[in-house]
mmCIF file of C-alpha atoms in Angstrom:
data_model
loop_
_atom_site.group_PDB
_atom_site.id
_atom_site.type_symbol
_atom_site.label_atom_id
_atom_site.label_comp_id
_atom_site.label_asym_id
_atom_site.label_seq_id
_atom_site.Cartn_x
_atom_site.Cartn_y
_atom_site.Cartn_z
ATOM 1 C CA THR A 833 7.303 25.479 -40.230
ATOM 2 C CA GLN A 834 6.706 23.870 -36.722
ATOM 3 C CA LEU A 835 7.119 26.093 -33.319
ATOM 4 C CA LEU A 836 8.141 24.686 -30.179
ATOM 5 C CA GLU A 837 8.359 27.173 -27.578
ATOM 6 C CA GLN A 838 10.246 26.424 -24.039
ATOM 7 C CA SER A 839 9.951 28.543 -21.104
ATOM 8 C CA PRO A 840 11.624 30.149 -19.327
ATOM 9 C CA GLN A 841 14.502 30.641 -21.533
ATOM 10 C CA PHE A 842 17.112 31.212 -18.151
ATOM 11 C CA LEU A 843 16.725 30.019 -15.176
ATOM 12 C CA SER A 844 18.632 30.764 -12.068
ATOM 13 C CA ILE A 845 17.852 29.061 -8.905
ATOM 14 C CA GLN A 846 19.487 28.129 -5.448
ATOM 15 C CA GLU A 847 20.547 24.495 -5.065
ATOM 16 C CA GLY A 848 17.703 22.452 -3.197
ATOM 17 C CA GLU A 849 14.732 24.102 -4.626
ATOM 18 C CA ASN A 850 12.537 22.998 -7.100
ATOM 19 C CA LEU A 851 11.667 24.158 -10.737
ATOM 20 C CA THR A 852 9.489 23.372 -13.974
ATOM 21 C CA VAL A 853 10.521 24.090 -17.585
ATOM 22 C CA TYR A 854 7.849 23.710 -20.135
ATOM 23 C CA CYS A 855 7.711 23.027 -23.755
ATOM 24 C CA ASN A 856 4.538 24.064 -26.007
ATOM 25 C CA SER A 857 3.499 23.409 -29.461
ATOM 26 C CA SER A 858 0.375 24.483 -31.827
ATOM 27 C CA SER A 859 0.548 20.679 -33.332
ATOM 28 C CA VAL A 860 0.338 17.335 -32.045
ATOM 29 C CA PHE A 861 3.426 15.221 -31.379
ATOM 30 C CA SER A 862 3.581 11.692 -32.246
ATOM 31 C CA SER A 863 6.406 11.597 -29.723
ATOM 32 C CA LEU A 864 8.411 13.990 -27.452
ATOM 33 C CA GLN A 865 11.788 14.091 -26.306
ATOM 34 C CA TRP A 866 13.941 15.397 -23.460
ATOM 35 C CA TYR A 867 17.578 16.318 -24.042
ATOM 36 C CA ARG A 868 20.539 17.922 -21.410
ATOM 37 C CA GLN A 869 22.938 19.819 -23.526
ATOM 38 C CA GLU A 870 26.684 20.215 -21.845
ATOM 39 C CA PRO A 871 28.662 23.099 -23.731
ATOM 40 C CA GLY A 872 31.042 22.023 -26.283
ATOM 41 C CA GLU A 873 28.949 18.335 -26.304
ATOM 42 C CA GLY A 874 25.959 17.115 -27.751
ATOM 43 C CA PRO A 875 22.409 16.771 -26.568
ATOM 44 C CA VAL A 876 22.166 13.611 -24.239
ATOM 45 C CA LEU A 877 19.013 11.917 -24.212
ATOM 46 C CA LEU A 878 16.821 11.502 -20.681
ATOM 47 C CA VAL A 879 13.469 10.589 -21.853
ATOM 48 C CA THR A 880 10.569 9.927 -24.432
ATOM 49 C CA VAL A 881 6.939 10.087 -23.994
ATOM 50 C CA VAL A 882 4.641 8.847 -26.441
ATOM 51 C CA THR A 883 1.136 8.626 -24.251
ATOM 52 C CA GLY A 884 -0.976 11.405 -23.735
ATOM 53 C CA GLY A 885 -0.960 11.930 -19.776
ATOM 54 C CA GLU A 886 1.959 10.399 -19.722
ATOM 55 C CA VAL A 887 4.613 10.668 -16.668
ATOM 56 C CA LYS A 888 8.005 9.292 -16.204
ATOM 57 C CA LYS A 889 10.234 9.648 -13.665
ATOM 58 C CA LEU A 890 14.226 9.868 -14.173
ATOM 59 C CA LYS A 891 15.628 9.709 -10.264
ATOM 60 C CA ARG A 892 14.770 13.842 -9.446
ATOM 61 C CA LEU A 893 12.679 14.587 -12.825
ATOM 62 C CA THR A 894 9.204 14.176 -13.688
ATOM 63 C CA PHE A 895 8.431 14.342 -17.038
ATOM 64 C CA GLN A 896 4.711 14.716 -18.184
ATOM 65 C CA PHE A 897 3.452 14.905 -21.650
ATOM 66 C CA GLY A 898 0.173 16.766 -21.992
ATOM 67 C CA ASP A 899 -3.592 14.955 -22.511
ATOM 68 C CA ALA A 900 -3.371 16.461 -26.053
ATOM 69 C CA ARG A 901 0.079 15.783 -27.083
ATOM 70 C CA LYS A 902 1.007 18.989 -27.724
ATOM 71 C CA ASP A 903 2.950 20.043 -24.330
ATOM 72 C CA SER A 904 5.436 18.854 -21.985
ATOM 73 C CA SER A 905 6.663 20.314 -18.399
ATOM 74 C CA LEU A 906 9.465 18.654 -16.484
ATOM 75 C CA HIS A 907 9.899 19.157 -12.805
ATOM 76 C CA ILE A 908 13.061 18.669 -10.988
ATOM 77 C CA THR A 909 12.920 18.261 -7.762
ATOM 78 C CA ALA A 910 16.151 19.294 -4.349
ATOM 79 C CA ALA A 911 17.803 20.912 -7.290
ATOM 80 C CA GLN A 912 21.676 19.807 -7.279
ATOM 81 C CA PRO A 913 24.531 22.084 -9.439
ATOM 82 C CA GLY A 914 25.195 18.604 -11.542
ATOM 83 C CA ASP A 915 21.887 19.764 -13.115
ATOM 84 C CA THR A 916 23.313 22.722 -14.434
ATOM 85 C CA GLY A 917 23.053 22.737 -18.431
ATOM 86 C CA LEU A 918 20.824 23.190 -21.420
ATOM 87 C CA TYR A 919 17.440 21.307 -21.666
ATOM 88 C CA LEU A 920 16.184 20.724 -24.503
ATOM 89 C CA CYS A 921 12.582 19.449 -25.575
ATOM 90 C CA ALA A 922 12.074 17.719 -29.143
ATOM 91 C CA GLY A 923 9.130 16.950 -30.835
ATOM 92 C CA GLY A 924 8.191 14.556 -34.182
ATOM 93 C CA TYR A 925 5.385 14.941 -35.850
ATOM 94 C CA PRO A 926 3.371 12.747 -37.645
ATOM 95 C CA ASP A 927 2.388 15.282 -40.558
ATOM 96 C CA PHE A 928 6.692 15.338 -41.320
ATOM 97 C CA GLY A 929 6.737 11.697 -41.819
ATOM 98 C CA ASN A 930 8.417 11.456 -37.781
ATOM 99 C CA GLU A 931 11.713 11.336 -38.972
ATOM 100 C CA LYS A 932 12.974 14.475 -38.133
ATOM 101 C CA LEU A 933 13.080 16.438 -34.461
ATOM 102 C CA THR A 934 12.077 19.746 -33.899
ATOM 103 C CA PHE A 935 13.916 21.195 -30.994
ATOM 104 C CA GLY A 936 12.650 24.107 -28.624
ATOM 105 C CA THR A 937 15.445 27.011 -27.930
ATOM 106 C CA GLY A 938 15.972 25.164 -25.377
ATOM 107 C CA THR A 939 16.015 26.450 -21.119
ATOM 108 C CA ARG A 940 19.612 26.982 -19.580
ATOM 109 C CA LEU A 941 19.377 26.303 -16.106
ATOM 110 C CA THR A 942 22.061 27.181 -13.767
ATOM 111 C CA ILE A 943 22.023 25.622 -10.162
ATOM 112 C CA ILE A 944 24.171 27.977 -7.356
ATOM 113 C CA PRO A 945 25.608 26.152 -4.620
ATOM 114 C CA ASP B 1011 32.763 3.226 -26.336
ATOM 115 C CA THR B 1012 29.634 2.141 -28.674
ATOM 116 C CA GLY B 1013 28.060 5.883 -28.691
ATOM 117 C CA VAL B 1014 28.081 7.931 -31.640
ATOM 118 C CA SER B 1015 30.971 9.363 -32.841
ATOM 119 C CA GLN B 1016 32.363 12.422 -34.786
ATOM 120 C CA ASN B 1017 35.687 13.416 -36.133
ATOM 121 C CA PRO B 1018 36.732 16.067 -36.238
ATOM 122 C CA ARG B 1019 35.698 17.671 -32.973
ATOM 123 C CA HIS B 1020 36.807 21.440 -33.400
ATOM 124 C CA LYS B 1021 37.771 22.115 -37.329
ATOM 125 C CA ILE B 1022 38.858 25.962 -38.164
ATOM 126 C CA THR B 1023 39.224 27.401 -41.611
ATOM 127 C CA LYS B 1024 39.472 30.242 -43.921
ATOM 128 C CA ARG B 1025 36.680 31.377 -45.541
ATOM 129 C CA GLY B 1026 36.167 29.601 -49.011
ATOM 130 C CA GLN B 1027 37.853 26.377 -48.016
ATOM 131 C CA ASN B 1028 35.899 23.099 -47.988
ATOM 132 C CA VAL B 1029 36.016 20.922 -44.964
ATOM 133 C CA THR B 1030 34.394 17.583 -44.382
ATOM 134 C CA PHE B 1031 33.268 16.144 -41.058
ATOM 135 C CA ARG B 1032 32.911 12.397 -40.387
ATOM 136 C CA CYS B 1033 29.931 10.582 -38.196
ATOM 137 C CA ASP B 1034 30.702 7.174 -37.093
ATOM 138 C CA PRO B 1035 26.862 6.093 -35.780
ATOM 139 C CA ILE B 1036 25.623 3.316 -33.182
ATOM 140 C CA SER B 1037 26.426 0.081 -35.113
ATOM 141 C CA GLU B 1038 23.448 -1.506 -35.081
ATOM 142 C CA HIS B 1039 21.358 2.017 -35.792
ATOM 143 C CA ASN B 1040 20.489 2.277 -39.529
ATOM 144 C CA ARG B 1041 18.949 5.859 -39.579
ATOM 145 C CA LEU B 1042 21.558 8.568 -39.385
ATOM 146 C CA TYR B 1043 20.688 12.217 -39.295
ATOM 147 C CA TRP B 1044 22.662 15.631 -39.300
ATOM 148 C CA TYR B 1045 21.790 18.930 -37.742
ATOM 149 C CA ARG B 1046 23.101 22.100 -37.280
ATOM 150 C CA GLN B 1047 22.944 24.157 -34.205
ATOM 151 C CA THR B 1048 24.158 27.630 -33.309
ATOM 152 C CA LEU B 1049 24.545 29.732 -30.459
ATOM 153 C CA GLY B 1050 21.465 30.269 -28.408
ATOM 154 C CA GLN B 1051 19.483 27.764 -30.686
ATOM 155 C CA GLY B 1052 18.752 24.602 -30.091
ATOM 156 C CA PRO B 1053 19.449 22.005 -33.233
ATOM 157 C CA GLU B 1054 18.270 22.213 -36.616
ATOM 158 C CA PHE B 1055 17.738 18.900 -39.100
ATOM 159 C CA LEU B 1056 19.765 19.298 -42.394
ATOM 160 C CA THR B 1057 19.311 15.594 -43.674
ATOM 161 C CA TYR B 1058 18.618 12.126 -43.028
ATOM 162 C CA PHE B 1059 19.847 8.858 -44.191
ATOM 163 C CA GLN B 1060 18.177 5.309 -43.639
ATOM 164 C CA ASN B 1061 20.879 2.574 -44.697
ATOM 165 C CA GLU B 1062 22.386 4.683 -47.630
ATOM 166 C CA ALA B 1063 19.561 6.122 -48.987
ATOM 167 C CA GLN B 1064 19.256 10.123 -47.968
ATOM 168 C CA LEU B 1065 15.580 10.256 -47.562
ATOM 169 C CA GLU B 1066 15.068 13.775 -46.735
ATOM 170 C CA LYS B 1067 16.947 17.037 -46.775
ATOM 171 C CA SER B 1068 16.005 20.233 -45.172
ATOM 172 C CA ARG B 1069 16.095 23.574 -47.022
ATOM 173 C CA LEU B 1070 18.800 24.633 -45.014
ATOM 174 C CA LEU B 1071 20.525 22.588 -46.848
ATOM 175 C CA SER B 1072 22.078 24.605 -49.926
ATOM 176 C CA ASP B 1073 23.816 23.547 -52.947
ATOM 177 C CA ARG B 1074 27.240 23.884 -50.832
ATOM 178 C CA PHE B 1075 26.648 21.154 -48.438
ATOM 179 C CA SER B 1076 26.415 17.397 -49.583
ATOM 180 C CA ALA B 1077 26.319 14.302 -47.571
ATOM 181 C CA GLU B 1078 26.869 10.739 -48.107
ATOM 182 C CA ARG B 1079 26.557 7.471 -46.526
ATOM 183 C CA PRO B 1080 28.335 5.300 -48.533
ATOM 184 C CA LYS B 1081 28.298 2.009 -47.438
ATOM 185 C CA GLY B 1082 25.031 2.763 -44.613
ATOM 186 C CA SER B 1083 27.449 3.051 -42.623
ATOM 187 C CA PHE B 1084 29.536 6.101 -41.760
ATOM 188 C CA SER B 1085 28.576 9.337 -42.975
ATOM 189 C CA THR B 1086 30.373 12.279 -44.117
ATOM 190 C CA LEU B 1087 28.780 16.014 -44.906
ATOM 191 C CA GLU B 1088 31.093 18.195 -46.453
ATOM 192 C CA ILE B 1089 30.706 21.998 -47.005
ATOM 193 C CA GLN B 1090 31.840 23.614 -50.075
ATOM 194 C CA ARG B 1091 33.333 27.173 -50.148
ATOM 195 C CA THR B 1092 32.401 27.710 -46.499
ATOM 196 C CA GLU B 1093 31.219 31.327 -45.652
ATOM 197 C CA GLN B 1094 31.261 32.868 -42.417
ATOM 198 C CA GLY B 1095 27.622 31.649 -42.150
ATOM 199 C CA ASP B 1096 28.310 28.326 -41.647
ATOM 200 C CA SER B 1097 29.969 28.712 -38.478
ATOM 201 C CA ALA B 1098 27.775 26.390 -35.891
ATOM 202 C CA MET B 1099 28.242 22.866 -34.262
ATOM 203 C CA TYR B 1100 27.524 20.237 -36.506
ATOM 204 C CA LEU B 1101 25.537 17.462 -34.773
ATOM 205 C CA CYS B 1102 25.171 13.591 -35.834
ATOM 206 C CA ALA B 1103 22.603 11.333 -34.388
ATOM 207 C CA SER B 1104 21.241 7.844 -35.215
ATOM 208 C CA ARG B 1105 18.471 5.755 -34.087
ATOM 209 C CA SER B 1106 17.962 1.822 -34.639
ATOM 210 C CA GLY B 1107 14.466 1.546 -37.436
ATOM 211 C CA PHE B 1108 13.301 -1.153 -35.154
ATOM 212 C CA SER B 1109 12.304 1.556 -32.485
ATOM 213 C CA SER B 1110 8.791 2.827 -32.858
ATOM 214 C CA TYR B 1111 9.592 5.979 -31.286
ATOM 215 C CA ASN B 1112 12.148 8.441 -32.517
ATOM 216 C CA GLU B 1113 15.045 8.298 -30.077
ATOM 217 C CA GLN B 1114 17.542 9.745 -31.613
ATOM 218 C CA PHE B 1115 21.113 9.363 -29.927
ATOM 219 C CA PHE B 1116 23.554 12.588 -30.638
ATOM 220 C CA GLY B 1117 27.202 12.523 -30.874
ATOM 221 C CA PRO B 1118 29.404 15.191 -29.314
ATOM 222 C CA GLY B 1119 29.372 17.290 -32.426
ATOM 223 C CA THR B 1120 32.236 19.113 -34.650
ATOM 224 C CA ARG B 1121 32.510 22.813 -33.932
ATOM 225 C CA LEU B 1122 33.408 24.631 -36.974
ATOM 226 C CA THR B 1123 35.024 28.058 -37.274
ATOM 227 C CA VAL B 1124 34.635 30.034 -40.672
ATOM 228 C CA LEU B 1125 37.510 32.726 -40.343
#
């Protein structure tokens, strides 16, 4: 069973602050996705990273894929209340046919106005 | 709206009853996935289809669960003799077979409550 750990599990910060959340595995990913999920809704895809060392930016969000493709981070600059939600990372593993996504337990982010 | 749709959004049933959920994927996507998400957890893979063929099933998918995609378009997930432990959000996702990366797009989910 592939394990994908996310940290922290919960994060509550003031509007305007910066934050970083982490996603780690002992196995190599073929690709990794970050999703955001609102209560009662399905996950919404934010970004896909596939190359070791890759950095992608989405407005105030910066995603980084580790050189060894075993870990990833999401950095949010100047957090806003609209960033509140559950952030999930999900990996595809080549040894498992790459079809199913294995999800972490998520980081529940609350931005306080 | 051309995203993944799921019906119903909510289902409350009594233990022992059968329930069926429907998923309509993005129209050009030939791959369709079912996941289950319980409170405080990330989604867990249940099964996936490539066109009408069911190619992989998780051990989470007991004999009481069955999924179909008869014409390679919409899919149904049926749970027979529901148990309280089946209470969860059932998520459907789809992706294009032309994509090299496993970018799955999720529907809004069906929230099942078994009383």
